[in-house]
PDB file of C-alpha atoms in Angstrom:
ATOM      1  CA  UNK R   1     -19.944   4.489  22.386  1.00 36.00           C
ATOM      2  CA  UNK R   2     -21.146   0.974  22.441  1.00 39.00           C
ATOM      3  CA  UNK R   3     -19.684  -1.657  23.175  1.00 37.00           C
ATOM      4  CA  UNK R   4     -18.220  -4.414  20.186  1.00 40.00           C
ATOM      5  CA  UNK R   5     -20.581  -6.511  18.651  1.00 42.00           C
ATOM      6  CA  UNK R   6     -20.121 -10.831  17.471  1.00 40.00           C
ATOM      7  CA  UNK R   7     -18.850 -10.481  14.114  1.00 58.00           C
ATOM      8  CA  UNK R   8     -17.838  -6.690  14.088  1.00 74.00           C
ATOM      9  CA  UNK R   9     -14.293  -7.081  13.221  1.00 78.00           C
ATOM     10  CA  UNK R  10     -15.601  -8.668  10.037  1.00 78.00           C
ATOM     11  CA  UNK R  11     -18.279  -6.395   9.177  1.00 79.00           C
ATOM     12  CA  UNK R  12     -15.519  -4.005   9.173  1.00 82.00           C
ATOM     13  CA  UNK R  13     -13.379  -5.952   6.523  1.00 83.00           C
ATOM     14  CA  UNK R  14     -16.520  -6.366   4.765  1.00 81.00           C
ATOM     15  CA  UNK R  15     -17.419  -2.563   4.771  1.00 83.00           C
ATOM     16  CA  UNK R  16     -13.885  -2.120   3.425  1.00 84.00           C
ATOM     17  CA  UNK R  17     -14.058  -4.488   0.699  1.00 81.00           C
ATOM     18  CA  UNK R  18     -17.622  -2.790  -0.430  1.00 81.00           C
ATOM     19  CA  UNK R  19     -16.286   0.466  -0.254  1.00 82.00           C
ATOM     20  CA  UNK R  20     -13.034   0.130  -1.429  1.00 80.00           C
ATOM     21  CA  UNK R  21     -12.941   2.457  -4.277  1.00 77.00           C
ATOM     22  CA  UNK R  22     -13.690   5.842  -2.060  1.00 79.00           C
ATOM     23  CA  UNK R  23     -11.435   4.573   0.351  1.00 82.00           C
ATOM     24  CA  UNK R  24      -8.361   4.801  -2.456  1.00 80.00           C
ATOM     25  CA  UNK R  25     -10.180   8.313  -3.606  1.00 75.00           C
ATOM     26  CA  UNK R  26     -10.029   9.519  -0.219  1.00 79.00           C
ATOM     27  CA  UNK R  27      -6.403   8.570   1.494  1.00 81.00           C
ATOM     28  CA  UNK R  28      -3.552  10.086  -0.180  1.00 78.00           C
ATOM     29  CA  UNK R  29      -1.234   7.445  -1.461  1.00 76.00           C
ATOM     30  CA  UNK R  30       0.967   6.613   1.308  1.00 78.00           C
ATOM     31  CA  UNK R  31      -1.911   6.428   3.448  1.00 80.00           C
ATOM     32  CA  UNK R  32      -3.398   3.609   0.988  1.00 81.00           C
ATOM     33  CA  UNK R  33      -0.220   1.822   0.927  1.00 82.00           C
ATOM     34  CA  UNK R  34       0.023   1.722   4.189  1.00 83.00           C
ATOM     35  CA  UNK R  35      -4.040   0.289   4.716  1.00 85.00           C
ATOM     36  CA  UNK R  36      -2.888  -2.470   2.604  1.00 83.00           C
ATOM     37  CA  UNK R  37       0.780  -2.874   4.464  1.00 83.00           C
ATOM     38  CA  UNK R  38      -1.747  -3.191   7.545  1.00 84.00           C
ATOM     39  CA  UNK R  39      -4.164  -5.675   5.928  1.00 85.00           C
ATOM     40  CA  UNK R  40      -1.283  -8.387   4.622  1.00 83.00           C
ATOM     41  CA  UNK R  41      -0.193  -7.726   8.455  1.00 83.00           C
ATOM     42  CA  UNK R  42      -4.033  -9.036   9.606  1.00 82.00           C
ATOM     43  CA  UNK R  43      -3.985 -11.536   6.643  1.00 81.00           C
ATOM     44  CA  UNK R  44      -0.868 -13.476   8.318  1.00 80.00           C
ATOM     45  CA  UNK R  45      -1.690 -12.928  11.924  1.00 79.00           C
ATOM     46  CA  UNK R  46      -1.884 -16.496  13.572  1.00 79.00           C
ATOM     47  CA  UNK R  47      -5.728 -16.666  13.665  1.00 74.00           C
ATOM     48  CA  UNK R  48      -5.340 -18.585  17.094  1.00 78.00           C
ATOM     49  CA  UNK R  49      -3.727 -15.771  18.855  1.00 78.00           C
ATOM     50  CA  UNK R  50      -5.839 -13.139  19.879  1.00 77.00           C
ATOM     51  CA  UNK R  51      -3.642 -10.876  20.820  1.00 78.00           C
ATOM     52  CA  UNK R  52      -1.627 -10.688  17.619  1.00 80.00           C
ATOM     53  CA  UNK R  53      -5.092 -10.359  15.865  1.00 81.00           C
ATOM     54  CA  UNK R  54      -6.132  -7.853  17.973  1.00 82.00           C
ATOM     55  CA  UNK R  55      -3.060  -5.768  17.384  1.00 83.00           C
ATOM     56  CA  UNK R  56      -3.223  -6.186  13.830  1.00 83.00           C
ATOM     57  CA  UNK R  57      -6.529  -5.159  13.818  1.00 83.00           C
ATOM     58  CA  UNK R  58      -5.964  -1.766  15.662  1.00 82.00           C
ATOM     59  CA  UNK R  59      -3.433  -1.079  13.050  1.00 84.00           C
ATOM     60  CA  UNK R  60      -5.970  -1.254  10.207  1.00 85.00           C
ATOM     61  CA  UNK R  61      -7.949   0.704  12.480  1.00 84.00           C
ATOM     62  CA  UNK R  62      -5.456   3.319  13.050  1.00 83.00           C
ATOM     63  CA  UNK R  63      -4.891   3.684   9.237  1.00 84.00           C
ATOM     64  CA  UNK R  64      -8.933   4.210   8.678  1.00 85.00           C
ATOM     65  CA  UNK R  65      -9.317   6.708  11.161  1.00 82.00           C
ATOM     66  CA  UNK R  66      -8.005   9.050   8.428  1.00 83.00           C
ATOM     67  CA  UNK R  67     -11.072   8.465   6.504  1.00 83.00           C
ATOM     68  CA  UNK R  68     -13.385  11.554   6.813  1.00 82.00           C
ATOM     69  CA  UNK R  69     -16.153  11.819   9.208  1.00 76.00           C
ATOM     70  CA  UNK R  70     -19.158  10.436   7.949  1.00 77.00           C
ATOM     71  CA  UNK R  71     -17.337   7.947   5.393  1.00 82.00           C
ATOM     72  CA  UNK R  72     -19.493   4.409   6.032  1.00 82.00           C
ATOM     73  CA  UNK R  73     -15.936   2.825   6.927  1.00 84.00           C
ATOM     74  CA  UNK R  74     -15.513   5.623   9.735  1.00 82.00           C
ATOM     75  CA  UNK R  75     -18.765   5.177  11.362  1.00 79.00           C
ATOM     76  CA  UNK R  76     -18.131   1.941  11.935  1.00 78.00           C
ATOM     77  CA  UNK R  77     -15.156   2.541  13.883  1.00 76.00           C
ATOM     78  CA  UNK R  78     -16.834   4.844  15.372  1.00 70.00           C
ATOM     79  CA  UNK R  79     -19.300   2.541  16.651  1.00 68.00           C
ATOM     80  CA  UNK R  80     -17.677   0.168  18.859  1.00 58.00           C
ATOM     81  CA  UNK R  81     -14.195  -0.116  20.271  1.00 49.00           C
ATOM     82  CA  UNK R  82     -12.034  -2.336  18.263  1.00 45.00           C
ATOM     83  CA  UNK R  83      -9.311  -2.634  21.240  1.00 43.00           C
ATOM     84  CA  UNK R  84     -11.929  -5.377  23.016  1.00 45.00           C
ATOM     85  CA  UNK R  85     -13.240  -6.997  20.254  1.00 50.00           C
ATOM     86  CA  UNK R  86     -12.893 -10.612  20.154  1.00 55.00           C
ATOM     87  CA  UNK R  87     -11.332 -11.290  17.174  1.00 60.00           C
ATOM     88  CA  UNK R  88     -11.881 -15.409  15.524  1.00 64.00           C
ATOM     89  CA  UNK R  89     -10.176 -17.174  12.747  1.00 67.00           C
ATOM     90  CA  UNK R  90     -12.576 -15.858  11.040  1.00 75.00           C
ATOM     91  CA  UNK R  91     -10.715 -12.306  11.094  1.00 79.00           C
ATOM     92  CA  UNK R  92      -7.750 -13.362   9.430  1.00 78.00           C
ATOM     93  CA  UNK R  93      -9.471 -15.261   7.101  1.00 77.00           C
ATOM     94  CA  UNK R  94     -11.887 -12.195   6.028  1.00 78.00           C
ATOM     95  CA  UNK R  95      -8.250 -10.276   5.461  1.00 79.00           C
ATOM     96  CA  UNK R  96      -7.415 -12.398   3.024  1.00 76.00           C
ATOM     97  CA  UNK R  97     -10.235 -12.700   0.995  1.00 76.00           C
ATOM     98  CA  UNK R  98      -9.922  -8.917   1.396  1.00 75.00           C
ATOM     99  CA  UNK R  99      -6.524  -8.855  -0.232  1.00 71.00           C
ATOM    100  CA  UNK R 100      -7.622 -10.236  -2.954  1.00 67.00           C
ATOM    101  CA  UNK R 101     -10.202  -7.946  -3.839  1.00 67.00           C
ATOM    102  CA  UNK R 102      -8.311  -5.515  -3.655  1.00 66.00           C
ATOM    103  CA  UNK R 103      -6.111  -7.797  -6.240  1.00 53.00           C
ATOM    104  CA  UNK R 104      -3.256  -8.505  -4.464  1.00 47.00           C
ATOM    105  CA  UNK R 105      -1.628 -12.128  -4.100  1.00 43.00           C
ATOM    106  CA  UNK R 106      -2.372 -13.995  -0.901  1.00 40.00           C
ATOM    107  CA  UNK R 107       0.200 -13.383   1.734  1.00 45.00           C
ATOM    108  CA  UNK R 108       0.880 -16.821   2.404  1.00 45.00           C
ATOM    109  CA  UNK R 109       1.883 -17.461  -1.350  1.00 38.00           C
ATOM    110  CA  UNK R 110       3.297 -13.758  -2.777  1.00 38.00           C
ATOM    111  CA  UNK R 111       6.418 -12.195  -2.645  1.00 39.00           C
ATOM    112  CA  UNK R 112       7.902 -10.856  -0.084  1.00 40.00           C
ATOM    113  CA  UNK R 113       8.240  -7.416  -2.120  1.00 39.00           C
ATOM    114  CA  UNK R 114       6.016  -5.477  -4.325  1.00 45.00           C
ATOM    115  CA  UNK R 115       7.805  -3.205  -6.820  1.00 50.00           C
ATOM    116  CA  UNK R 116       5.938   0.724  -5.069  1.00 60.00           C
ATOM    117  CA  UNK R 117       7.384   3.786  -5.502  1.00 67.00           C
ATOM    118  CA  UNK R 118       6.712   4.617  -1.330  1.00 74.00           C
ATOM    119  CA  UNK R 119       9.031   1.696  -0.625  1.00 80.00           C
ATOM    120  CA  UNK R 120      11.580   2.155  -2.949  1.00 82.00           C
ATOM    121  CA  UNK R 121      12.018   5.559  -1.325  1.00 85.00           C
ATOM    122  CA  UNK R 122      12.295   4.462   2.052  1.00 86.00           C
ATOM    123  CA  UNK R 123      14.362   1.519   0.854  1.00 87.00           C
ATOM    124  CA  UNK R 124      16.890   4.091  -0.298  1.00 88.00           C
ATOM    125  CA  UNK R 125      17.517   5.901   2.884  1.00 90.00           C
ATOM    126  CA  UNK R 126      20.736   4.503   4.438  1.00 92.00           C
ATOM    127  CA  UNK R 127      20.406   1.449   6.243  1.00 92.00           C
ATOM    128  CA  UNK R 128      22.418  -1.850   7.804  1.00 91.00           C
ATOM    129  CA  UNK R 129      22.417  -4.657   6.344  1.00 88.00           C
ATOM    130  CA  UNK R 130      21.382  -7.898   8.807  1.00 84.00           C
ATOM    131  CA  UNK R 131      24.849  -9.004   9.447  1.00 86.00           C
ATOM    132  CA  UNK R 132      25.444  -5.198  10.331  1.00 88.00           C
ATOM    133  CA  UNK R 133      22.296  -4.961  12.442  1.00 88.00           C
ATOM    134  CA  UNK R 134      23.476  -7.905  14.078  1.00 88.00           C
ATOM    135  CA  UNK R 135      26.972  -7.078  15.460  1.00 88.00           C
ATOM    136  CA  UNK R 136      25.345  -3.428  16.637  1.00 89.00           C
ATOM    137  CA  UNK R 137      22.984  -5.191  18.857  1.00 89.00           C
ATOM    138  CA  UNK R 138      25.284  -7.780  19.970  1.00 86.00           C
ATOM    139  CA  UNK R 139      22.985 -10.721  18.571  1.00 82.00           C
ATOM    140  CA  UNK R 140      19.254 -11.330  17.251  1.00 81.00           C
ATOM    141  CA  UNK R 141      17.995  -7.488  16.567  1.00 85.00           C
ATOM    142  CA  UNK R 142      15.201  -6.829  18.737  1.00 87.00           C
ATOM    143  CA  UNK R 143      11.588  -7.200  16.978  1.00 84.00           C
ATOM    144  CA  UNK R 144      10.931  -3.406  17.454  1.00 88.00           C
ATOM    145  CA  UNK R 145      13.578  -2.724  14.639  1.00 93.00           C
ATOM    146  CA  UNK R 146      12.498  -1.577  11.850  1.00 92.00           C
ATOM    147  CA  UNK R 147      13.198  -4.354   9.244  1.00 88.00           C
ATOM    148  CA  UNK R 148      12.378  -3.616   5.407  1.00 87.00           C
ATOM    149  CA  UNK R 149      12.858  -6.645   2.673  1.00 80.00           C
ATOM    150  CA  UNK R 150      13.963  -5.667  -0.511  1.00 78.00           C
ATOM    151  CA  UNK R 151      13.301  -6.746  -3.981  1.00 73.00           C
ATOM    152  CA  UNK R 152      16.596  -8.968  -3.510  1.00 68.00           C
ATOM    153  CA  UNK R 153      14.971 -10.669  -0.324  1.00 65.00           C
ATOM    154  CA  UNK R 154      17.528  -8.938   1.875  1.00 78.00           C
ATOM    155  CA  UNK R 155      16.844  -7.325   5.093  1.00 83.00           C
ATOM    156  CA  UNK R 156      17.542  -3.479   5.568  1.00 90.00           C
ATOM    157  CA  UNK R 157      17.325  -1.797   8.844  1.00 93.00           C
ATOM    158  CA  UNK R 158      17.342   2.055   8.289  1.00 94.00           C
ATOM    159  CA  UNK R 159      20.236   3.467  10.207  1.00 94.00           C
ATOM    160  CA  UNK R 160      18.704   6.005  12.304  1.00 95.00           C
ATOM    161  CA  UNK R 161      17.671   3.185  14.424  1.00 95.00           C
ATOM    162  CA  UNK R 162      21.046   3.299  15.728  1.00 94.00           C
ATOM    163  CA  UNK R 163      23.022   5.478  18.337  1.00 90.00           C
ATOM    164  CA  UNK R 164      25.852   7.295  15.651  1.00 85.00           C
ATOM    165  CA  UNK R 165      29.593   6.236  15.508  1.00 78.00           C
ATOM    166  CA  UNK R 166      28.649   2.469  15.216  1.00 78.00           C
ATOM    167  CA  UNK R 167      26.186   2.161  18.599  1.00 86.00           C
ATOM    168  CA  UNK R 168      23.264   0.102  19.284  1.00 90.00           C
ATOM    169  CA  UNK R 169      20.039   0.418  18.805  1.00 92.00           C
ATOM    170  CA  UNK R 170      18.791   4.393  20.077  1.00 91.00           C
ATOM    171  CA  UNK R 171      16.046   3.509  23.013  1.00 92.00           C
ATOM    172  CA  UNK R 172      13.455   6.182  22.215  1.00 94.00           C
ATOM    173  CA  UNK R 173      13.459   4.568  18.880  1.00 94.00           C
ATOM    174  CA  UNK R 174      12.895   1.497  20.071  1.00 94.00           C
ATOM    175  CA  UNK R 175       9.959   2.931  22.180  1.00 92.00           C
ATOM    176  CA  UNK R 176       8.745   4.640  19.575  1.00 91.00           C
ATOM    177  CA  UNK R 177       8.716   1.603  17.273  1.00 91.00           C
ATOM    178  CA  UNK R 178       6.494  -0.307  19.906  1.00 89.00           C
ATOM    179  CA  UNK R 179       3.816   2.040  19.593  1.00 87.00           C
ATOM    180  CA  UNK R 180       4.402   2.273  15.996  1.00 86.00           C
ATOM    181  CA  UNK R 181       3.722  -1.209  15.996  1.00 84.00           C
ATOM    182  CA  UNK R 182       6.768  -1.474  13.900  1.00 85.00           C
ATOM    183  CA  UNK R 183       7.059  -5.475  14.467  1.00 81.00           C
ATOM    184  CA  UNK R 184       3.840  -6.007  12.530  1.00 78.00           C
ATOM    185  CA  UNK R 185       3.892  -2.692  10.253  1.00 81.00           C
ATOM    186  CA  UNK R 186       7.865  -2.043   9.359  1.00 85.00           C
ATOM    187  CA  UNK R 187       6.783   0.097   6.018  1.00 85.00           C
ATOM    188  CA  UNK R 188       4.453   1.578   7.741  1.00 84.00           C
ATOM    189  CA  UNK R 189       6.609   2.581  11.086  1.00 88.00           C
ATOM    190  CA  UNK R 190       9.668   3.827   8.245  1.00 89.00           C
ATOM    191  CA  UNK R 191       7.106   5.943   6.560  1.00 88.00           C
ATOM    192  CA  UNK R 192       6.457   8.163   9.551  1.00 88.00           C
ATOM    193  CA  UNK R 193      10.236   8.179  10.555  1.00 91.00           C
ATOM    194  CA  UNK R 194      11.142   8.882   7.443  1.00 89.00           C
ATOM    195  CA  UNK R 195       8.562  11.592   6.268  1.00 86.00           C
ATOM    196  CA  UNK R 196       7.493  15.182   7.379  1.00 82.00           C
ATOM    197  CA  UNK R 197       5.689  15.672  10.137  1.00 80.00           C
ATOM    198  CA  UNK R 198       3.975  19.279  10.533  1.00 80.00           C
ATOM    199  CA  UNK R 199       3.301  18.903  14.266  1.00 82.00           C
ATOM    200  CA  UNK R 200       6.960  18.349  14.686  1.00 84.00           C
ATOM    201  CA  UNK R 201       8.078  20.880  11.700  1.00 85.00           C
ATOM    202  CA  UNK R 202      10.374  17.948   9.775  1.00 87.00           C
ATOM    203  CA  UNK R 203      11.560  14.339   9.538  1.00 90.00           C
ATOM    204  CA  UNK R 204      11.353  12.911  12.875  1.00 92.00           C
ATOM    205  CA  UNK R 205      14.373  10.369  11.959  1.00 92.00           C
ATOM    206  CA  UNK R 206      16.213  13.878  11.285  1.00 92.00           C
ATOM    207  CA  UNK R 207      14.996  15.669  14.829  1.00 91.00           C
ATOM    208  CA  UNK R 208      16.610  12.539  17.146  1.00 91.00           C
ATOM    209  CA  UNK R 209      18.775  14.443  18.662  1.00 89.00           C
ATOM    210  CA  UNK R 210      17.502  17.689  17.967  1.00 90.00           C
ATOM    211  CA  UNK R 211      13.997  17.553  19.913  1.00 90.00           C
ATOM    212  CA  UNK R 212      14.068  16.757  23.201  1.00 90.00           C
ATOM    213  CA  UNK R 213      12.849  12.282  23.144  1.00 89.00           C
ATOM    214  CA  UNK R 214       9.279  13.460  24.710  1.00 91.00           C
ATOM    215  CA  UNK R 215       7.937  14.884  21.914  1.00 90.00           C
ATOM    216  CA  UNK R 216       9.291  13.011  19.293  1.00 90.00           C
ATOM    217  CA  UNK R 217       7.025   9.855  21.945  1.00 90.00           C
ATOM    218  CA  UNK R 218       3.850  12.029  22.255  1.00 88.00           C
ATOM    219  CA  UNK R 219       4.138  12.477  18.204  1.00 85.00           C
ATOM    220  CA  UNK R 220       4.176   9.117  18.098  1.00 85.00           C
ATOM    221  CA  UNK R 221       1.670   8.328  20.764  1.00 84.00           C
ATOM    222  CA  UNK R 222      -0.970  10.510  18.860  1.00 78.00           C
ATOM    223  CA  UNK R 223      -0.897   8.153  16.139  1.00 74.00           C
ATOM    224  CA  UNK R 224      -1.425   5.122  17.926  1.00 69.00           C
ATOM    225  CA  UNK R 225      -3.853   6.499  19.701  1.00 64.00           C
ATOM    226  CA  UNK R 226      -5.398   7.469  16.676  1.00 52.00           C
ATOM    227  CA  UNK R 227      -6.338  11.337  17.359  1.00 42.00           C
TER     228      UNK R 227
END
């Protein structure tokens, strides 16, 4: 594999952009929302900070590598490793002009909530409301909670987050939520709690408990580590 190129993180957005109508032929429809969930992440990423970028960028990444072998978009990736790249303002700024092709508003300027039929599902599923998720964890929730905004600007914070009979936050879902990379990607982290997963034969929010906490982890660390 070689090793990242000036400029490659944006010939990436730029490959996206040109190809952007296979990509939404190819991923199913969670998958796209999430790209997009990813993107707005990338889009408000402090362009100064490369670690943030950098993080932001591997979840865009880790979204794409569901594009088939051979897709333009996948051979890129497949080209350098986008862990090292050195991300400049000029990443963040290609995600936004990105956005917009894809005719979306500006992250910086749009609501907070886009009426989807994904996140209305997942904003369904019980959940605590801030004050709530507050007096669980005793103070300011930590960033690896999951926290979705509703179309009433309120925050939810799905309730299997939490140890049952009123307890704090559950630690293997907090570790899990780190790799998840739930801080900058909350839809996207809820969707994979909150859906089926084959390799782990149901809803992994339903199996805490159930499965012993290292596979529910290694589920989760396949993702991340894209394979």
């Amino acid at each position: 594999m070689n090793e990242p190129r000036a400029g490659s993180a944006e010939r990436l957005l730029a490959l996206i952009g040109e190809h952007r109508d296979t990509i939404r032929s190819v991923l199913d429809g969670d998958q796209h929302a999430l790209l997009l969930d990813r993107l707005r992440a990338l889009a408000v990423a402090p362009a100064n900070d490369d670690r943030s970028v950098r993080r932001a960028l591997q979840g865009v990444r880790l979204v794409l590598l569901k594009l088939p072998p051979g897709h333009p978009v996948r051979r890129e990736l497949e080209s350098w490793r986008l862990a090292v790249t050195l991300p400049g303002p000029e990443t963040v700024a290609g995600a936004q002009e990105l956005l917009a092709w894809f005719h979306l508003p500006s992250p910086a300027c749009g609501p907070a909530y886009e009426p989807d039929p994904g996140r209305d599902r997942l904003l369904g599923q019980p959940a605590l409301s801030a004050a709530e998720a507050w007096g669980r964890c005793g103070g300011a929730p930590p960033a690896e909670l999951i926290r979705l905004r509703g179309p009433d600007y309120h925050d939810h914070y799905p309730e299997f987050q939490f140890t049952p009979a009123g307890g704090a936050p559950n630690d293997v879902v907090l570790e899990i939520n780190r790799l998840l990379l739930a801080d900058i990607d909350p839809w996207g982290a809820a969707a994979w709690w909150l859906s089926g997963n084959t390799w782990l034969g149901g809803t992994p929010a339903s199996l805490l408990g159930r499965l012993p906490d290292h596979r529910l982890v290694g589920a989760a660390f396949e993702l991340a580590e894209g394979e």
